[in-house]
mmCIF file with all atom_site columns, C-alpha atoms in Angstrom:
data_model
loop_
_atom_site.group_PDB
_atom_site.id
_atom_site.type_symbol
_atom_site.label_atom_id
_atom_site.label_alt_id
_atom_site.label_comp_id
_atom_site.label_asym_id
_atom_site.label_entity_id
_atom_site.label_seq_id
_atom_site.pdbx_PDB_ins_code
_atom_site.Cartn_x
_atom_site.Cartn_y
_atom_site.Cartn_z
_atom_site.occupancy
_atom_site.B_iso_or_equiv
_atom_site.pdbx_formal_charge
_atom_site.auth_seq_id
_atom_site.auth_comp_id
_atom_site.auth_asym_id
_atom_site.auth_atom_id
_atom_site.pdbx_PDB_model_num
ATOM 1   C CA . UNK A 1 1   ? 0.000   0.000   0.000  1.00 41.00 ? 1   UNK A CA 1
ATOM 2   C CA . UNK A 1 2   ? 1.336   3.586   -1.042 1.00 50.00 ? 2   UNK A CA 1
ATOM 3   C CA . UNK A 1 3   ? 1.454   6.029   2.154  1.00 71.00 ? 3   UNK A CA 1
ATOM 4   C CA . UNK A 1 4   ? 0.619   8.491   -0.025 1.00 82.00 ? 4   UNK A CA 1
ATOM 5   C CA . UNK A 1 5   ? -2.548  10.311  0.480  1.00 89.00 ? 5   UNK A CA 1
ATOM 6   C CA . UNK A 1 6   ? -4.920  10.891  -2.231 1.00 91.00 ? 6   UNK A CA 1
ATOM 7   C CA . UNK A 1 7   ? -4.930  14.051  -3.567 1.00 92.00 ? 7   UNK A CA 1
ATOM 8   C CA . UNK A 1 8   ? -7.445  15.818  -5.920 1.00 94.00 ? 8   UNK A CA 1
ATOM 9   C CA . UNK A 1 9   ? -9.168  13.887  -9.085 1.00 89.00 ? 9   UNK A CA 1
ATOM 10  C CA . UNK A 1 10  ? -7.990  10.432  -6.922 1.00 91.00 ? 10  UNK A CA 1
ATOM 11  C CA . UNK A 1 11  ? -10.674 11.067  -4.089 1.00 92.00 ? 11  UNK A CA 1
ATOM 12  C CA . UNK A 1 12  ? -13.872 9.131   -5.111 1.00 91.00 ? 12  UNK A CA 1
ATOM 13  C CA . UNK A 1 13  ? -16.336 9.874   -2.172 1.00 93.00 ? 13  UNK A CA 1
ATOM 14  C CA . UNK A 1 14  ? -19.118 12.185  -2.119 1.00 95.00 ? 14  UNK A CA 1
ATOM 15  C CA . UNK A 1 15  ? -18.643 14.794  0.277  1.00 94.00 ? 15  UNK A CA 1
ATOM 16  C CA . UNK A 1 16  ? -15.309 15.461  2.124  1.00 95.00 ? 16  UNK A CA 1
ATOM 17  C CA . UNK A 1 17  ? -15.230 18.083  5.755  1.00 95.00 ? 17  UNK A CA 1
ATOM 18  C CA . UNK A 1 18  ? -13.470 20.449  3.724  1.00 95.00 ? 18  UNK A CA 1
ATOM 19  C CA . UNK A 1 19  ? -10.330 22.536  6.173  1.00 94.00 ? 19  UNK A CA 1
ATOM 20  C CA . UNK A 1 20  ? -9.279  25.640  4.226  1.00 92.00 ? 20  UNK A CA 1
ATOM 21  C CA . UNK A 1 21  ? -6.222  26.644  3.239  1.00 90.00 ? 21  UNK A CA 1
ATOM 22  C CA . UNK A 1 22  ? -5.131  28.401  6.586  1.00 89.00 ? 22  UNK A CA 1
ATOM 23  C CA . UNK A 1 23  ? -6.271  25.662  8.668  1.00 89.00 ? 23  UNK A CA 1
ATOM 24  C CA . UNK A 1 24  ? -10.388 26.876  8.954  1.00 91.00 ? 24  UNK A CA 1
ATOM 25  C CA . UNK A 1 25  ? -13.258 24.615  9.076  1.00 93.00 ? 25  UNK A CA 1
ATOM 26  C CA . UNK A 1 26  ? -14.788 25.123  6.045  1.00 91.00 ? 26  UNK A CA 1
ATOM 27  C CA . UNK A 1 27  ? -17.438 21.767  6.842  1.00 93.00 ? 27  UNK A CA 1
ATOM 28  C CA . UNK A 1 28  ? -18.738 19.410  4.880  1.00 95.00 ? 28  UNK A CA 1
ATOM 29  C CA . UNK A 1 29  ? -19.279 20.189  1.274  1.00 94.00 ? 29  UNK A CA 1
ATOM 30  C CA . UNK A 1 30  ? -19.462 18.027  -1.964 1.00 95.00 ? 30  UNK A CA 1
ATOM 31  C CA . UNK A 1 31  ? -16.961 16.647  -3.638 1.00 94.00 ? 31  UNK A CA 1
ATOM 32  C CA . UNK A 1 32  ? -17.175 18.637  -6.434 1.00 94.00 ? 32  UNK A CA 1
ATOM 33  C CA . UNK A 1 33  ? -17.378 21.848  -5.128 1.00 94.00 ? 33  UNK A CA 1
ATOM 34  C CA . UNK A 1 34  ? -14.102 21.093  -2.686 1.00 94.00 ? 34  UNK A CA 1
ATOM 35  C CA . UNK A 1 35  ? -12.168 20.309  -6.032 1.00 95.00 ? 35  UNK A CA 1
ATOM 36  C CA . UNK A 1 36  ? -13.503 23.743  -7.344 1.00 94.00 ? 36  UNK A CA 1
ATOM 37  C CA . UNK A 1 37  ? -12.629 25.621  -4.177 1.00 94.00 ? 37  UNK A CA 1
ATOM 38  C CA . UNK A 1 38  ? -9.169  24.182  -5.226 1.00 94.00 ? 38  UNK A CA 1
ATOM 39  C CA . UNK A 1 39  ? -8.742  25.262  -8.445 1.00 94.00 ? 39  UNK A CA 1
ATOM 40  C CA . UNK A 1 40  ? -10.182 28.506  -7.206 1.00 92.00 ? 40  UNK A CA 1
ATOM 41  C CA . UNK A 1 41  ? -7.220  29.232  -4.675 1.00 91.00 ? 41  UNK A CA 1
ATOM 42  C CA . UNK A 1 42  ? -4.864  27.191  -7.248 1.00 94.00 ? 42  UNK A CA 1
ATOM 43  C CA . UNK A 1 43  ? -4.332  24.857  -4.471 1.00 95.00 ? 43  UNK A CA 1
ATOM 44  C CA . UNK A 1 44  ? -4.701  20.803  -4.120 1.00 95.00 ? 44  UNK A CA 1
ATOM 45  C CA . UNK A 1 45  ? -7.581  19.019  -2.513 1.00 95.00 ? 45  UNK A CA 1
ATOM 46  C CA . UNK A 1 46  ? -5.301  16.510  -0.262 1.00 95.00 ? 46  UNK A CA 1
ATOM 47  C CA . UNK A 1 47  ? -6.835  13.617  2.003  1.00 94.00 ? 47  UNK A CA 1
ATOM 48  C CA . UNK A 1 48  ? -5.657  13.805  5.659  1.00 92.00 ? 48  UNK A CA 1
ATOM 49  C CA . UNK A 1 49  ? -7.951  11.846  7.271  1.00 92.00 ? 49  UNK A CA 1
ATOM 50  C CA . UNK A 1 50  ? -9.319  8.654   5.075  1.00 89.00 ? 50  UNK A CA 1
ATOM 51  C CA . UNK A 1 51  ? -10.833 7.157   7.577  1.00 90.00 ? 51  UNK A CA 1
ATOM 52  C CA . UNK A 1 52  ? -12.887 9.750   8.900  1.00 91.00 ? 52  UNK A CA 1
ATOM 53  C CA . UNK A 1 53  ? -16.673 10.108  7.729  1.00 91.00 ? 53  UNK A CA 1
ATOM 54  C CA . UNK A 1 54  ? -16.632 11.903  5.764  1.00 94.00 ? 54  UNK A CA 1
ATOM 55  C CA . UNK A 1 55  ? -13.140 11.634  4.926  1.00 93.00 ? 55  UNK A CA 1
ATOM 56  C CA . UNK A 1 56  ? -11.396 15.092  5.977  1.00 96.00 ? 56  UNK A CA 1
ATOM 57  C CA . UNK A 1 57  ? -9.697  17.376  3.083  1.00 96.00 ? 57  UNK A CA 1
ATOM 58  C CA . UNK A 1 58  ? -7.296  20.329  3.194  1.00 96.00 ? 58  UNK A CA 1
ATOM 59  C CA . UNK A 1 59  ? -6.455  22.833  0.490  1.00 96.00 ? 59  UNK A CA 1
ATOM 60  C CA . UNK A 1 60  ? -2.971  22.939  0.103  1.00 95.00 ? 60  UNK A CA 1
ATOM 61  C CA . UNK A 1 61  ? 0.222   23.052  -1.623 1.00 94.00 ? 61  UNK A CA 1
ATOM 62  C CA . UNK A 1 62  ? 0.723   19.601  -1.962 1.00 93.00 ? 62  UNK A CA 1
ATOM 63  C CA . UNK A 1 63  ? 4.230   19.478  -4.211 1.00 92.00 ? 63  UNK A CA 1
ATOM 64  C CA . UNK A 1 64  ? 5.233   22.669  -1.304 1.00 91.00 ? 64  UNK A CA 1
ATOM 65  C CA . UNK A 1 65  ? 4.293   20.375  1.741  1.00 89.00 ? 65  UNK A CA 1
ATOM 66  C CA . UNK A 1 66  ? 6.036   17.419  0.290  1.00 90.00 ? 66  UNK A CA 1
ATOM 67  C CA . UNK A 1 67  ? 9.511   19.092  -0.168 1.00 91.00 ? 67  UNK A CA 1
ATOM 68  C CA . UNK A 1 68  ? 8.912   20.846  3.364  1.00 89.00 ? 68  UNK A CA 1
ATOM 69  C CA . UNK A 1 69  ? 7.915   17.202  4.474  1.00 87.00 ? 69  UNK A CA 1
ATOM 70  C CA . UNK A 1 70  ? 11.310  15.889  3.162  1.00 89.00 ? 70  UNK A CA 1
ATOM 71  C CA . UNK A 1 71  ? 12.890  18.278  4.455  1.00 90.00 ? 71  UNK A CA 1
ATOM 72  C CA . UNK A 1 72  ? 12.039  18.250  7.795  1.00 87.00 ? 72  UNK A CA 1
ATOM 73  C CA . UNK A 1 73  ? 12.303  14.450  8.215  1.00 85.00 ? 73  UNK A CA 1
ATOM 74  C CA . UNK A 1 74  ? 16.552  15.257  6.856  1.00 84.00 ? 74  UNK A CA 1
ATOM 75  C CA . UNK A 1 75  ? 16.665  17.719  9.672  1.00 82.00 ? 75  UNK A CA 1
ATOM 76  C CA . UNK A 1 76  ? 15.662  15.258  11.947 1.00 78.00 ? 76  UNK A CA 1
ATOM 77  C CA . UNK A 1 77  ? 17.804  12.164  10.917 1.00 75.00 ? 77  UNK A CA 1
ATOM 78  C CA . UNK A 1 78  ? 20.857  14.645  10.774 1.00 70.00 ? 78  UNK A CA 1
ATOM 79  C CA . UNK A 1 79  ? 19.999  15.935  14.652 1.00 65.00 ? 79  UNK A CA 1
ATOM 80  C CA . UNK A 1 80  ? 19.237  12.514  15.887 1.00 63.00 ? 80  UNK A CA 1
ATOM 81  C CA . UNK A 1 81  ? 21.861  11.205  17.805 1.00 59.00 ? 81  UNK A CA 1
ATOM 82  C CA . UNK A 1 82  ? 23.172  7.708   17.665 1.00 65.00 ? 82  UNK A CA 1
ATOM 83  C CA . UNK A 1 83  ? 24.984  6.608   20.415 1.00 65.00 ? 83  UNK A CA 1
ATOM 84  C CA . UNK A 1 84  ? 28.163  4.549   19.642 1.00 74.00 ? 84  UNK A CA 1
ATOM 85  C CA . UNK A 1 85  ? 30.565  2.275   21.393 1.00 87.00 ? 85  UNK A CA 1
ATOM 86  C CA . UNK A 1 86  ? 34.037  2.386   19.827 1.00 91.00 ? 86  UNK A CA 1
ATOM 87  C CA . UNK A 1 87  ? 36.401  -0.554  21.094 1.00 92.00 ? 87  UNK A CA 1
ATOM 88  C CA . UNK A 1 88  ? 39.979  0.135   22.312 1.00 93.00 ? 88  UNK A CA 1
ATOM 89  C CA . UNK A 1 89  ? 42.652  -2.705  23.420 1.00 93.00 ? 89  UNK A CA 1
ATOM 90  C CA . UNK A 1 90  ? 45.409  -2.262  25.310 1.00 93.00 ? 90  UNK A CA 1
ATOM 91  C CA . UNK A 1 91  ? 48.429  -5.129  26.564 1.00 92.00 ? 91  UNK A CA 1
ATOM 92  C CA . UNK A 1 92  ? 48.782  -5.028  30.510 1.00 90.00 ? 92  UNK A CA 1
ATOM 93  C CA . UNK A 1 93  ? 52.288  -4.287  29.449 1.00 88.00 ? 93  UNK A CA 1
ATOM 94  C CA . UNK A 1 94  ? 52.132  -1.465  27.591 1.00 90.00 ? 94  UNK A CA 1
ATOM 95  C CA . UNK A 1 95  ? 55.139  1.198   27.042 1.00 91.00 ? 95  UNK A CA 1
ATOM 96  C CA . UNK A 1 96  ? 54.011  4.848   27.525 1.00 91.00 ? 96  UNK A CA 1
ATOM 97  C CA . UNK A 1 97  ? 54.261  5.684   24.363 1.00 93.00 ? 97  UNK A CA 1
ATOM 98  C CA . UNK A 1 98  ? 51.745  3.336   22.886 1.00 93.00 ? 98  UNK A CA 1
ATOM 99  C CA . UNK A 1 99  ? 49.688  4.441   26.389 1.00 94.00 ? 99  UNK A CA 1
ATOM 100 C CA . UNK A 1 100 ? 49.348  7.786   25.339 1.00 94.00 ? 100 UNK A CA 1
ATOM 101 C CA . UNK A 1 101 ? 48.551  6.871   21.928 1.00 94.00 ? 101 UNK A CA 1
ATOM 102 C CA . UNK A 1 102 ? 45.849  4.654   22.765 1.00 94.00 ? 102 UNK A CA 1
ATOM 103 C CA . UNK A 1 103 ? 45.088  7.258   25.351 1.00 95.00 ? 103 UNK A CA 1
ATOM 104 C CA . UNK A 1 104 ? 44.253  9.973   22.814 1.00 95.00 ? 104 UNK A CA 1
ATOM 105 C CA . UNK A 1 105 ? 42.035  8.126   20.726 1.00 95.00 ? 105 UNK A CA 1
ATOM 106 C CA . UNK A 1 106 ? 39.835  7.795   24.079 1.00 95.00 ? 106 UNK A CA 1
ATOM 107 C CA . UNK A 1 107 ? 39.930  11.089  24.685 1.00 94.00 ? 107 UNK A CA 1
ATOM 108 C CA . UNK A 1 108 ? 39.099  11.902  20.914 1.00 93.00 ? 108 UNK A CA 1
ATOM 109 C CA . UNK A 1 109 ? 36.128  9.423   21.841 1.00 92.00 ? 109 UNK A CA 1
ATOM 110 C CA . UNK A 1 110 ? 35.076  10.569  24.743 1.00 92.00 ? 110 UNK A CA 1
ATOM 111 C CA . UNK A 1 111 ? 35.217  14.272  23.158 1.00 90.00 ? 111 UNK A CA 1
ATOM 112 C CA . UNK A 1 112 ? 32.486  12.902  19.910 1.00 87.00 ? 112 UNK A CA 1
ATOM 113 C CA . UNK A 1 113 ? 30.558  11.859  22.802 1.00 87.00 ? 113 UNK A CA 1
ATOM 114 C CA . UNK A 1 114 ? 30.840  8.236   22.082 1.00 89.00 ? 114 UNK A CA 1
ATOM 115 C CA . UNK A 1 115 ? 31.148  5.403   24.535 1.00 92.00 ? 115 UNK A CA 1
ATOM 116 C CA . UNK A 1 116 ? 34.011  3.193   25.380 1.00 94.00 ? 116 UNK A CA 1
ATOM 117 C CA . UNK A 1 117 ? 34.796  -0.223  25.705 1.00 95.00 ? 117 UNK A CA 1
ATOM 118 C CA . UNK A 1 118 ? 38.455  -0.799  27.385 1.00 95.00 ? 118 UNK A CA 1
ATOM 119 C CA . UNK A 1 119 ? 39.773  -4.022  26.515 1.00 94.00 ? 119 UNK A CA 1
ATOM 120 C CA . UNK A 1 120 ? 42.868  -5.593  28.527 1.00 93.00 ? 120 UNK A CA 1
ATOM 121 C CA . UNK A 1 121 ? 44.745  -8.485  26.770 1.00 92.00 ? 121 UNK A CA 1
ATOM 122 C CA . UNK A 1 122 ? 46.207  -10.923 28.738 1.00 91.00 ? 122 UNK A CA 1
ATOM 123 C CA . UNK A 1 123 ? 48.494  -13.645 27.053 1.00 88.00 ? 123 UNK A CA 1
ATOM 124 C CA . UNK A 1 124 ? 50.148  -16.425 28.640 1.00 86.00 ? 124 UNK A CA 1
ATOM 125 C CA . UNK A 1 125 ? 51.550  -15.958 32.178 1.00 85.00 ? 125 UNK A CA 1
ATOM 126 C CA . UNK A 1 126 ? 49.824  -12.272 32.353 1.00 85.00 ? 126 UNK A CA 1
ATOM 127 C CA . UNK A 1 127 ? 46.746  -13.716 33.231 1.00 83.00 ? 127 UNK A CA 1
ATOM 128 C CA . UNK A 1 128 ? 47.581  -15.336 36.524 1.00 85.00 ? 128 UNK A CA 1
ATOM 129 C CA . UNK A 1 129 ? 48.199  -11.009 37.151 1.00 87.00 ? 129 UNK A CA 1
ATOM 130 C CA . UNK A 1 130 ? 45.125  -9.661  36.584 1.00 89.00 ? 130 UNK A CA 1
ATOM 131 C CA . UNK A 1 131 ? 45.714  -6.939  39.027 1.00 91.00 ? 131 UNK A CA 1
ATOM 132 C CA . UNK A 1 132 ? 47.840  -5.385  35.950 1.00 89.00 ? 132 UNK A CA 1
ATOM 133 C CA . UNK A 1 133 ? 45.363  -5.268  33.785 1.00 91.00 ? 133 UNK A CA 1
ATOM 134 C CA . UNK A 1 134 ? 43.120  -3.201  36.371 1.00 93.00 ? 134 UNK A CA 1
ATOM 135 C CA . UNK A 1 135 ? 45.323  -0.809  37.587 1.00 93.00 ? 135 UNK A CA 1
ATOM 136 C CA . UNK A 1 136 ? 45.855  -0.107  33.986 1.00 94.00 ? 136 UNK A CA 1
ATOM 137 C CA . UNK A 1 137 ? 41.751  0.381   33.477 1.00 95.00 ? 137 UNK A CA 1
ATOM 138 C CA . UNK A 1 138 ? 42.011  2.080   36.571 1.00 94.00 ? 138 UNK A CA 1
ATOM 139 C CA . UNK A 1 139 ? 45.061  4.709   35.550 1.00 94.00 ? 139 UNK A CA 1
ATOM 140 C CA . UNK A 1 140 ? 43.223  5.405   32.303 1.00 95.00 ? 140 UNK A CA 1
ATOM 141 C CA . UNK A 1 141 ? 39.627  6.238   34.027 1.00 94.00 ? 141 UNK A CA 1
ATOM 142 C CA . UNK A 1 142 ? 41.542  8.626   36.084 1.00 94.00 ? 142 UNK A CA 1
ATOM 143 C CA . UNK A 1 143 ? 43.278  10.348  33.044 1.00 94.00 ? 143 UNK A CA 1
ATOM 144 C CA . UNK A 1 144 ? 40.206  11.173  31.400 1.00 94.00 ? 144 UNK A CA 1
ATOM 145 C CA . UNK A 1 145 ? 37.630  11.742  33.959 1.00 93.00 ? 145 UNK A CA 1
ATOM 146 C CA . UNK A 1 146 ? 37.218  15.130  33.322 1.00 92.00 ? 146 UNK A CA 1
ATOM 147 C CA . UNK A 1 147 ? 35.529  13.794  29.997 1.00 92.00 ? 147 UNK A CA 1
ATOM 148 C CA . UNK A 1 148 ? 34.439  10.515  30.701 1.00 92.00 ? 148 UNK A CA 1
ATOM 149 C CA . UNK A 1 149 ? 33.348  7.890   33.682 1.00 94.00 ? 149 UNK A CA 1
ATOM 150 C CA . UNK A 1 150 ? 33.470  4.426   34.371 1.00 93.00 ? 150 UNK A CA 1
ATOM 151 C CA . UNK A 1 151 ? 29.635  3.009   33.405 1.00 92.00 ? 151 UNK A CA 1
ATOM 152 C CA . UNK A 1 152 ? 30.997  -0.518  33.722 1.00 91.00 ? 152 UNK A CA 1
ATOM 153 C CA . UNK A 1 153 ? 33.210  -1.316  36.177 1.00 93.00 ? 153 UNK A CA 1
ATOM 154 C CA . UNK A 1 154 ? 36.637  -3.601  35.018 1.00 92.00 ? 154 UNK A CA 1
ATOM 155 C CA . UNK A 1 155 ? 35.310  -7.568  35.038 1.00 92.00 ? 155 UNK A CA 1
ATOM 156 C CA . UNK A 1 156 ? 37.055  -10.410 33.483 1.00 88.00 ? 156 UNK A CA 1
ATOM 157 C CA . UNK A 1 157 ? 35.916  -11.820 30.241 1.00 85.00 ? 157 UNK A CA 1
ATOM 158 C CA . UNK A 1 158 ? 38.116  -15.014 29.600 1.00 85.00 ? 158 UNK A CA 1
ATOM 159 C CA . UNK A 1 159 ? 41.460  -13.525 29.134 1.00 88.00 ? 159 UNK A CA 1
ATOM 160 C CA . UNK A 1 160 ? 40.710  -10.332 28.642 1.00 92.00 ? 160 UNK A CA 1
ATOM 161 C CA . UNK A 1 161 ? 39.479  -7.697  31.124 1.00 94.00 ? 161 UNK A CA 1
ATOM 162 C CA . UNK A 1 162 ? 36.890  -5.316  30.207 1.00 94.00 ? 162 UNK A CA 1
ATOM 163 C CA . UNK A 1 163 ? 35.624  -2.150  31.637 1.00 95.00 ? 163 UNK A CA 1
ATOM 164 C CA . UNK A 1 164 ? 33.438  0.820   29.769 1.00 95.00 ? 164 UNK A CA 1
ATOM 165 C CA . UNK A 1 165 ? 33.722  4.540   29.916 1.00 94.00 ? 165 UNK A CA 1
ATOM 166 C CA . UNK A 1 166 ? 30.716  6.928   29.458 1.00 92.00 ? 166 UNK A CA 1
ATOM 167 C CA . UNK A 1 167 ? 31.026  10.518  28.027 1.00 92.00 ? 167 UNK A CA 1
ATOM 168 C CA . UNK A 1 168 ? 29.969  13.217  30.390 1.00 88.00 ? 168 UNK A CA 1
ATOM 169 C CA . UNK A 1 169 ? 28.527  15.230  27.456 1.00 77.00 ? 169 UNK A CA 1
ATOM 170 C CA . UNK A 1 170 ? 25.545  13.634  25.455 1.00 77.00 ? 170 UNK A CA 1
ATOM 171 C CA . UNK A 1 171 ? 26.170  13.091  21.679 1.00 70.00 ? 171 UNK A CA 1
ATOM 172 C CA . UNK A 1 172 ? 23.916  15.675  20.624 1.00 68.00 ? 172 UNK A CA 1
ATOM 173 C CA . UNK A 1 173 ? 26.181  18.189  22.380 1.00 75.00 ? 173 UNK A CA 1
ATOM 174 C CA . UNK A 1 174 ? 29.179  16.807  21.062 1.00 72.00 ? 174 UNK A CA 1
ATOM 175 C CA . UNK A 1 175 ? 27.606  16.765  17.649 1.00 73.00 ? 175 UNK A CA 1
ATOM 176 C CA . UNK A 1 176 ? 26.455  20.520  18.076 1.00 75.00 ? 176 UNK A CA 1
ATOM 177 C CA . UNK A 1 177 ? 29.865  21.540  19.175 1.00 76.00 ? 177 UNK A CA 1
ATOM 178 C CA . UNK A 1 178 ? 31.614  19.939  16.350 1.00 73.00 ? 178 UNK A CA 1
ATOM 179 C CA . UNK A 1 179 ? 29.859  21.868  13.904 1.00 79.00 ? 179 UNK A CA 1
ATOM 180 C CA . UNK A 1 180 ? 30.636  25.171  15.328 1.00 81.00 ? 180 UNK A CA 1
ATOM 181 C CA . UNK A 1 181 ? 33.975  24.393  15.740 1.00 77.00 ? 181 UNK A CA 1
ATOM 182 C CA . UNK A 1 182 ? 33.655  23.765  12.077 1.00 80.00 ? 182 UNK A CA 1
ATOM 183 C CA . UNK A 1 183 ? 31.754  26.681  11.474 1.00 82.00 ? 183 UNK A CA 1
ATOM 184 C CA . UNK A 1 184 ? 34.270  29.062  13.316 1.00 82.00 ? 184 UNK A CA 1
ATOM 185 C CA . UNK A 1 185 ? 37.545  27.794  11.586 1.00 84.00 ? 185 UNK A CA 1
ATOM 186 C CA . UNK A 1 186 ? 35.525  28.248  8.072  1.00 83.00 ? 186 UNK A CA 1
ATOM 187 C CA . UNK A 1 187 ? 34.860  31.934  9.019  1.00 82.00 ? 187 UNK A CA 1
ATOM 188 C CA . UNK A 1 188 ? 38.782  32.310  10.265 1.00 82.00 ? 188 UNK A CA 1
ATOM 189 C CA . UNK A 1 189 ? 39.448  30.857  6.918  1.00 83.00 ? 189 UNK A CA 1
ATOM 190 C CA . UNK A 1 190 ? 37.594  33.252  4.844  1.00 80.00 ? 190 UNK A CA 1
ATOM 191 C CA . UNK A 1 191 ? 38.761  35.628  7.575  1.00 72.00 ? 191 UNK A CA 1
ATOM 192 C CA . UNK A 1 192 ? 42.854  35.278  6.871  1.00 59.00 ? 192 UNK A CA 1
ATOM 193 C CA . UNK A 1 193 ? 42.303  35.363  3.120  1.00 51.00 ? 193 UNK A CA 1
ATOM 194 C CA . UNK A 1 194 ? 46.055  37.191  1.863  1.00 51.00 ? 194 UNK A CA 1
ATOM 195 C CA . UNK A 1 195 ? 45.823  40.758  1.105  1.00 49.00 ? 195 UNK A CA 1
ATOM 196 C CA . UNK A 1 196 ? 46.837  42.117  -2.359 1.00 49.00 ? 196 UNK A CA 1
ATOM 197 C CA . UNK A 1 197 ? 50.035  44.301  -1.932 1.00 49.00 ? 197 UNK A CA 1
ATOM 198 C CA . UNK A 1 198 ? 49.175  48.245  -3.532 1.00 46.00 ? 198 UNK A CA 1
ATOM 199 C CA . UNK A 1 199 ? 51.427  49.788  -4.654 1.00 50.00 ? 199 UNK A CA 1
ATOM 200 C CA . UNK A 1 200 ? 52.109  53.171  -3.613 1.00 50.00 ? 200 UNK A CA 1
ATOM 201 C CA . UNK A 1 201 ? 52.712  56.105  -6.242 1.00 51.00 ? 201 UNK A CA 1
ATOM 202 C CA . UNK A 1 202 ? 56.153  57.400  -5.922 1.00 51.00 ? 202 UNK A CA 1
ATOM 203 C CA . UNK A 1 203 ? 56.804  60.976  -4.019 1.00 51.00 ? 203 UNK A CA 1
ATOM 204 C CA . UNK A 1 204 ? 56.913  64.039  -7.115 1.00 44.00 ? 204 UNK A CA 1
#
């Protein structure tokens, strides 16, 4: 079945409660006399109600309401916010360097408003120290909690050890903030375009 409503010549009923073009009750009329209402105001006679009796009409715009329609339902899948859980794993062993690697990209995370998931890898003898592997979890929490929080505690999963961080700021935020950020280096951009030397006439 199409979802889209009848419009105009497609309506076969006889009488329609006619609403006007701003919304008023006009009330039930004929079906021929709503069609020439329409093509009075140059407007469409759209079905908004089929299963009303009578069925209920509006004057409208229709090609207008559908592009506004689209529109709005972009607008909405662009704002809506879908949280996601990106995966980082880390050896109990781990030399700073690769810590504060691994480190940034949960921060940069965190930041996108994104969740978490910290996973330790234990290999051979490391697992009879799983006390490593949570002081590390532990260490990390600490060195972003000014972004993020632990919403799952560290457990152990077979030989790994897991634990999740939460963003303090929701995605929608993050999302909103990333696009002025965008916004405002775009306008610096424009902003620090190279001036044109001009040349000065020469003293008499």
């Amino acid at each position: 079945m199409s979802a889209e409503p009848r419009i105009n010549d497609r309506i076969r009923v006889p009488e329609v409660r006619l609403v006007g073009p701003s919304g008023e009750q006009v009330g039930i009329v004929p079906l021929a006399k709503a069609l020439e209402l329409a093509q009075e105001y140059d407007l469409d006679l759209v079905e908004v109600a089929a299963n009303a009796r009578p069925p209920v009409c509006k004057l409208m715009d229709y090609g207008k309401f559908k592009y506004e329609s689209a529109m709005k339902a972009r607008e909405a899948r662009k704002n809506q916010a879908h949280t996601v859980i990106k995966e980082m794993k880390l050896r109990p062993k781990i030399d700073p360097h690769d810590y504060d690697t691994k480190k940034g990209h949960v921060v940069r995370f965190l930041k996108q408003g994104d969740k978490v998931k910290i996973t330790i890898m234990f290999r051979g003898r490391e697992q009879s120290r799983p006390e490593l592997g949570f002081r590390l979890l532990q260490r990390l929490a600490e060195d972003v909690q000014e972004l993020g929080f632990i919403e799952s505690n560290p457990k152990q999963d077979g030989r790994n050890m897991i634990m999740v961080l939460g963003p303090h700021k929701k995605k929608t935020e993050a999302m909103a903030e990333a696009r002025e950020a965008q916004a405002a280096r775009k306008a610096e951009r424009q902003g620090s375009a190279p001036e044109q030397d001009v040349e000065e006439p020469a003293e008499a």
